[in-house]
Amino acid sequence: MIYKLIFVIALQLFAYSAFAIQMPDTPFIYSEGEAEREVQPNLVDFTFYIKTFDENPDKAFKDLQKQSLELKELFDGIDISDENIESYDIDKTTVRETDDNGRQLKILGYDVQQKFNLRLSDLNKYKLLMNKLVSLKNVSDFYSTFDVVERKDIEQQLTIDACADAKTKAEVMANSTGGQLGSVFAVSEKSFGSIEDAFGLSSSNDRLDRMFKKSAYKGDSITFVPSSIKIKKRVNAIYKLSEK
């Protein structure tokens, strides 16, 4: 019993310490900064599946192998090198008949599938490939994610711009209250959960940043390349507030 009591007290002290670290003990200003840029994509990550079905598992597997060979010829014809292609292990699933109670009955056949992932920096090759793939049987579940090769450099500059935006907003708030903006107490791309909760602010910024990270397209019959994608960075900053 004594050990349990000590453990509970320790947990309470740890929670209090974590909260105290996040909350400054001096007047402060909490500010959010944003920066974004529209850029033309020059990179695509593209996934799709070969899926076959047959009552005979050997026949289903041979159909998949045949389709894989046709794909290899297609890749070579468009000059897509092997280093841009990633294929995954073949997966086989037994398909059974089920009754109204969900009980599995006799075997109906076998699903055999293999996933492919391609990364292409030539979007013309992507469009040509898509136009051919959609006409092939047993090929489905296309998913494309568009990006830019220079994302890291762009995000670094956007982070600088977002920090400047946060400071500008904080200075406006400080001047409007008759105070003076002091040194930065903390800055992060992630939300300060305890502070935001204390002031009733939403902590969904991280989810929004992930939404803006890339532009994706999913479809089985239309080749679509966006003219631009949006890259966005958001920072959260805490500044000390002092009197003028």
Tab-separated table of C-alpha atoms in Angstrom:
chain	number	residue	atom	x	y	z
A	1	MET	CA	0.000	0.000	0.000
A	2	ILE	CA	2.839	2.366	0.878
A	3	TYR	CA	4.561	1.644	-2.439
A	4	LYS	CA	1.342	2.367	-4.354
A	5	LEU	CA	0.927	5.692	-2.528
A	6	ILE	CA	4.513	6.723	-3.324
A	7	PHE	CA	3.999	5.779	-6.967
A	8	VAL	CA	0.828	7.915	-7.239
A	9	ILE	CA	2.536	10.899	-5.610
A	10	ALA	CA	5.484	10.542	-7.970
A	11	LEU	CA	3.164	10.548	-10.967
A	12	GLN	CA	1.403	13.678	-9.693
A	13	LEU	CA	4.716	15.460	-9.148
A	14	PHE	CA	5.872	14.471	-12.641
A	15	ALA	CA	2.655	15.773	-14.223
A	16	TYR	CA	2.946	19.030	-12.280
A	17	SER	CA	6.601	19.450	-13.277
A	18	ALA	CA	5.821	18.857	-16.954
A	19	PHE	CA	3.061	21.442	-16.826
A	20	ALA	CA	5.274	23.958	-14.977
A	21	ILE	CA	8.002	23.635	-17.618
A	22	GLN	CA	5.579	24.453	-20.405
A	23	MET	CA	4.007	27.468	-18.673
A	24	PRO	CA	6.301	30.518	-18.216
A	25	ASP	CA	6.200	32.102	-14.752
A	26	THR	CA	6.389	35.624	-16.225
A	27	PRO	CA	3.984	37.576	-18.484
A	28	PHE	CA	4.213	36.195	-21.995
A	29	ILE	CA	2.721	36.362	-25.478
A	30	TYR	CA	1.761	33.269	-27.423
A	31	SER	CA	1.949	33.734	-31.194
A	32	GLU	CA	1.474	31.609	-34.301
A	33	GLY	CA	3.308	32.250	-37.554
A	34	GLU	CA	2.499	30.922	-41.015
A	35	ALA	CA	4.136	30.859	-44.429
A	36	GLU	CA	3.126	29.053	-47.579
A	37	ARG	CA	4.108	28.757	-51.217
A	38	GLU	CA	2.475	27.417	-54.362
A	39	VAL	CA	4.945	25.341	-56.391
A	40	GLN	CA	4.748	23.268	-59.545
A	41	PRO	CA	5.208	19.551	-58.774
A	42	ASN	CA	8.161	17.756	-60.346
A	43	LEU	CA	7.970	14.455	-58.461
A	44	VAL	CA	5.332	11.753	-58.103
A	45	ASP	CA	5.085	8.663	-55.916
A	46	PHE	CA	2.748	6.254	-57.625
A	47	THR	CA	1.366	2.956	-56.304
A	48	PHE	CA	-0.880	0.326	-57.829
A	49	TYR	CA	-1.683	-3.382	-57.527
A	50	ILE	CA	-1.820	-6.395	-59.781
A	51	LYS	CA	-4.743	-8.515	-58.593
A	52	THR	CA	-5.817	-11.888	-59.951
A	53	PHE	CA	-8.453	-14.399	-58.866
A	54	ASP	CA	-9.088	-18.023	-59.785
A	55	GLU	CA	-10.441	-21.211	-58.280
A	56	ASN	CA	-7.025	-22.735	-58.918
A	57	PRO	CA	-4.267	-20.975	-56.905
A	58	ASP	CA	-1.630	-22.011	-59.449
A	59	LYS	CA	-3.656	-20.415	-62.267
A	60	ALA	CA	-4.106	-17.200	-60.263
A	61	PHE	CA	-0.361	-17.058	-59.618
A	62	LYS	CA	0.513	-17.671	-63.280
A	63	ASP	CA	-1.892	-14.905	-64.348
A	64	LEU	CA	-0.104	-12.530	-61.986
A	65	GLN	CA	3.291	-13.546	-63.348
A	66	LYS	CA	2.096	-12.937	-66.900
A	67	GLN	CA	0.829	-9.479	-65.987
A	68	SER	CA	4.123	-8.683	-64.242
A	69	LEU	CA	6.055	-9.511	-67.415
A	70	GLU	CA	3.782	-7.214	-69.435
A	71	LEU	CA	4.454	-4.459	-66.909
A	72	LYS	CA	8.200	-4.982	-67.204
A	73	GLU	CA	7.951	-4.540	-70.964
A	74	LEU	CA	5.871	-1.413	-70.456
A	75	PHE	CA	8.419	0.070	-68.027
A	76	ASP	CA	11.270	-0.654	-70.424
A	77	GLY	CA	9.346	0.903	-73.323
A	78	ILE	CA	8.886	4.156	-71.396
A	79	ASP	CA	12.502	4.035	-70.186
A	80	ILE	CA	11.684	3.667	-66.500
A	81	SER	CA	14.733	2.191	-64.782
A	82	ASP	CA	14.566	-0.528	-62.132
A	83	GLU	CA	15.886	1.852	-59.475
A	84	ASN	CA	12.635	3.813	-59.741
A	85	ILE	CA	10.503	0.704	-59.182
A	86	GLU	CA	9.805	-1.049	-55.909
A	87	SER	CA	7.788	-4.265	-55.879
A	88	TYR	CA	6.505	-6.073	-52.831
A	89	ASP	CA	6.042	-9.707	-51.896
A	90	ILE	CA	3.156	-11.560	-53.489
A	91	ASP	CA	0.198	-12.013	-51.171
A	92	LYS	CA	-2.380	-14.820	-51.464
A	93	THR	CA	-5.773	-14.795	-49.739
A	94	THR	CA	-8.240	-17.665	-49.607
A	95	VAL	CA	-11.781	-16.549	-50.486
A	96	ARG	CA	-14.539	-18.582	-48.851
A	97	GLU	CA	-18.288	-18.608	-49.082
A	98	THR	CA	-19.963	-17.446	-45.870
A	99	ASP	CA	-23.447	-18.004	-44.526
A	100	ASP	CA	-25.771	-15.435	-42.942
A	101	ASN	CA	-24.091	-15.934	-39.576
A	102	GLY	CA	-20.640	-15.201	-40.958
A	103	ARG	CA	-19.452	-18.793	-40.788
A	104	GLN	CA	-16.953	-19.732	-43.475
A	105	LEU	CA	-17.982	-22.491	-45.831
A	106	LYS	CA	-16.418	-23.884	-49.000
A	107	ILE	CA	-13.479	-22.269	-50.788
A	108	LEU	CA	-14.510	-20.147	-53.772
A	109	GLY	CA	-11.048	-19.329	-55.021
A	110	TYR	CA	-7.832	-17.450	-54.341
A	111	ASP	CA	-6.939	-13.769	-54.525
A	112	VAL	CA	-3.314	-13.180	-55.470
A	113	GLN	CA	-1.911	-9.661	-55.510
A	114	GLN	CA	1.335	-7.728	-55.673
A	115	LYS	CA	1.944	-4.056	-54.905
A	116	PHE	CA	4.164	-1.774	-56.990
A	117	ASN	CA	5.531	1.629	-56.087
A	118	LEU	CA	7.191	4.000	-58.555
A	119	ARG	CA	8.947	7.315	-57.944
A	120	LEU	CA	9.252	9.441	-61.060
A	121	SER	CA	10.773	12.888	-61.519
A	122	ASP	CA	9.530	13.032	-65.118
A	123	LEU	CA	5.786	13.715	-65.012
A	124	ASN	CA	5.485	13.164	-68.747
A	125	LYS	CA	6.496	9.548	-68.183
A	126	TYR	CA	3.931	9.347	-65.406
A	127	LYS	CA	1.110	10.506	-67.669
A	128	LEU	CA	2.157	8.133	-70.424
A	129	LEU	CA	2.380	5.243	-67.970
A	130	MET	CA	-1.018	5.966	-66.418
A	131	ASN	CA	-2.722	6.126	-69.799
A	132	LYS	CA	-1.431	2.626	-70.547
A	133	LEU	CA	-1.979	1.101	-67.113
A	134	VAL	CA	-5.673	1.944	-66.908
A	135	SER	CA	-6.298	-0.185	-70.008
A	136	LEU	CA	-4.686	-3.285	-68.523
A	137	LYS	CA	-6.777	-5.915	-66.802
A	138	ASN	CA	-5.873	-7.023	-63.285
A	139	VAL	CA	-4.223	-3.653	-62.574
A	140	SER	CA	-6.075	-1.388	-60.135
A	141	ASP	CA	-6.018	0.742	-56.965
A	142	PHE	CA	-3.935	3.603	-58.338
A	143	TYR	CA	-2.735	6.199	-55.863
A	144	SER	CA	-0.523	9.162	-56.774
A	145	THR	CA	1.188	11.624	-54.442
A	146	PHE	CA	2.759	14.733	-55.986
A	147	ASP	CA	5.691	16.578	-54.477
A	148	VAL	CA	8.805	18.576	-55.348
A	149	VAL	CA	12.417	17.463	-55.260
A	150	GLU	CA	13.394	20.733	-53.573
A	151	ARG	CA	10.926	20.338	-50.680
A	152	LYS	CA	13.586	20.435	-47.944
A	153	ASP	CA	15.056	23.739	-49.135
A	154	ILE	CA	11.591	25.261	-49.585
A	155	GLU	CA	10.476	24.167	-46.118
A	156	GLN	CA	13.611	25.636	-44.529
A	157	GLN	CA	12.877	29.046	-46.044
A	158	LEU	CA	9.191	28.798	-45.119
A	159	THR	CA	10.154	28.036	-41.522
A	160	ILE	CA	12.246	31.219	-41.442
A	161	ASP	CA	9.325	33.185	-42.893
A	162	ALA	CA	6.875	31.636	-40.424
A	163	CYS	CA	9.109	32.560	-37.463
A	164	ALA	CA	9.292	36.141	-38.745
A	165	ASP	CA	5.509	36.193	-39.079
A	166	ALA	CA	5.087	34.960	-35.503
A	167	LYS	CA	7.433	37.656	-34.185
A	168	THR	CA	5.644	40.399	-36.136
A	169	LYS	CA	2.284	39.328	-34.707
A	170	ALA	CA	3.759	39.176	-31.194
A	171	GLU	CA	5.204	42.694	-31.540
A	172	VAL	CA	1.808	44.044	-32.592
A	173	MET	CA	0.167	42.429	-29.562
A	174	ALA	CA	2.876	43.713	-27.226
A	175	ASN	CA	2.596	47.286	-28.510
A	176	SER	CA	-1.193	47.206	-28.345
A	177	THR	CA	-1.040	46.346	-24.629
A	178	GLY	CA	1.524	49.004	-23.847
A	179	GLY	CA	4.248	46.450	-23.266
A	180	GLN	CA	7.481	45.555	-24.966
A	181	LEU	CA	8.322	42.265	-26.628
A	182	GLY	CA	11.117	40.463	-24.846
A	183	SER	CA	13.257	37.488	-25.775
A	184	VAL	CA	11.784	34.293	-27.124
A	185	PHE	CA	10.930	31.741	-24.457
A	186	ALA	CA	10.158	28.804	-26.745
A	187	VAL	CA	9.461	28.114	-30.406
A	188	SER	CA	8.267	24.901	-32.023
A	189	GLU	CA	6.628	23.535	-35.135
A	190	LYS	CA	4.457	21.414	-32.858
A	191	SER	CA	1.752	22.783	-30.607
A	192	PHE	CA	2.303	23.619	-26.933
A	193	GLY	CA	-0.488	21.384	-25.669
A	194	SER	CA	-0.762	22.644	-22.078
A	195	ILE	CA	-0.711	26.318	-23.029
A	196	GLU	CA	-3.253	25.906	-25.785
A	197	ASP	CA	-5.526	23.915	-23.511
A	198	ALA	CA	-5.217	26.546	-20.785
A	199	PHE	CA	-6.378	29.290	-23.144
A	200	GLY	CA	-8.940	27.197	-24.993
A	201	LEU	CA	-6.990	27.201	-28.256
A	202	SER	CA	-7.229	24.454	-30.827
A	203	SER	CA	-4.251	22.116	-31.084
A	204	SER	CA	-5.051	20.855	-34.593
A	205	ASN	CA	-2.146	22.681	-36.272
A	206	ASP	CA	-0.051	19.540	-36.582
A	207	ARG	CA	-2.848	17.775	-38.440
A	208	LEU	CA	-3.282	20.758	-40.750
A	209	ASP	CA	0.444	20.807	-41.555
A	210	ARG	CA	0.284	17.173	-42.566
A	211	MET	CA	-2.678	17.945	-44.824
A	212	PHE	CA	-0.696	20.644	-46.614
A	213	LYS	CA	2.451	18.563	-46.931
A	214	LYS	CA	1.587	16.855	-50.199
A	215	SER	CA	-1.123	16.734	-52.805
A	216	ALA	CA	-2.550	13.319	-53.588
A	217	TYR	CA	-4.824	11.941	-56.268
A	218	LYS	CA	-6.638	8.625	-56.288
A	219	GLY	CA	-8.514	7.234	-59.248
A	220	ASP	CA	-8.729	4.386	-61.730
A	221	SER	CA	-9.423	6.068	-65.052
A	222	ILE	CA	-8.222	9.680	-65.173
A	223	THR	CA	-4.651	10.914	-65.470
A	224	PHE	CA	-4.484	14.070	-63.390
A	225	VAL	CA	-1.395	16.143	-62.634
A	226	PRO	CA	-2.048	19.257	-60.508
A	227	SER	CA	-0.652	22.482	-61.891
A	228	SER	CA	0.604	23.372	-58.425
A	229	ILE	CA	0.748	22.086	-54.868
A	230	LYS	CA	0.846	24.066	-51.650
A	231	ILE	CA	3.707	23.775	-49.168
A	232	LYS	CA	2.953	25.327	-45.806
A	233	LYS	CA	4.828	25.714	-42.531
A	234	ARG	CA	3.435	26.836	-39.202
A	235	VAL	CA	5.310	27.631	-35.994
A	236	ASN	CA	4.226	28.381	-32.441
A	237	ALA	CA	6.260	30.841	-30.382
A	238	ILE	CA	6.239	32.153	-26.831
A	239	TYR	CA	7.808	35.549	-26.107
A	240	LYS	CA	8.419	37.208	-22.763
A	241	LEU	CA	6.460	40.415	-22.226
A	242	SER	CA	7.993	43.320	-20.315
A	243	GLU	CA	7.030	46.902	-19.535
A	244	LYS	CA	8.301	49.754	-21.687
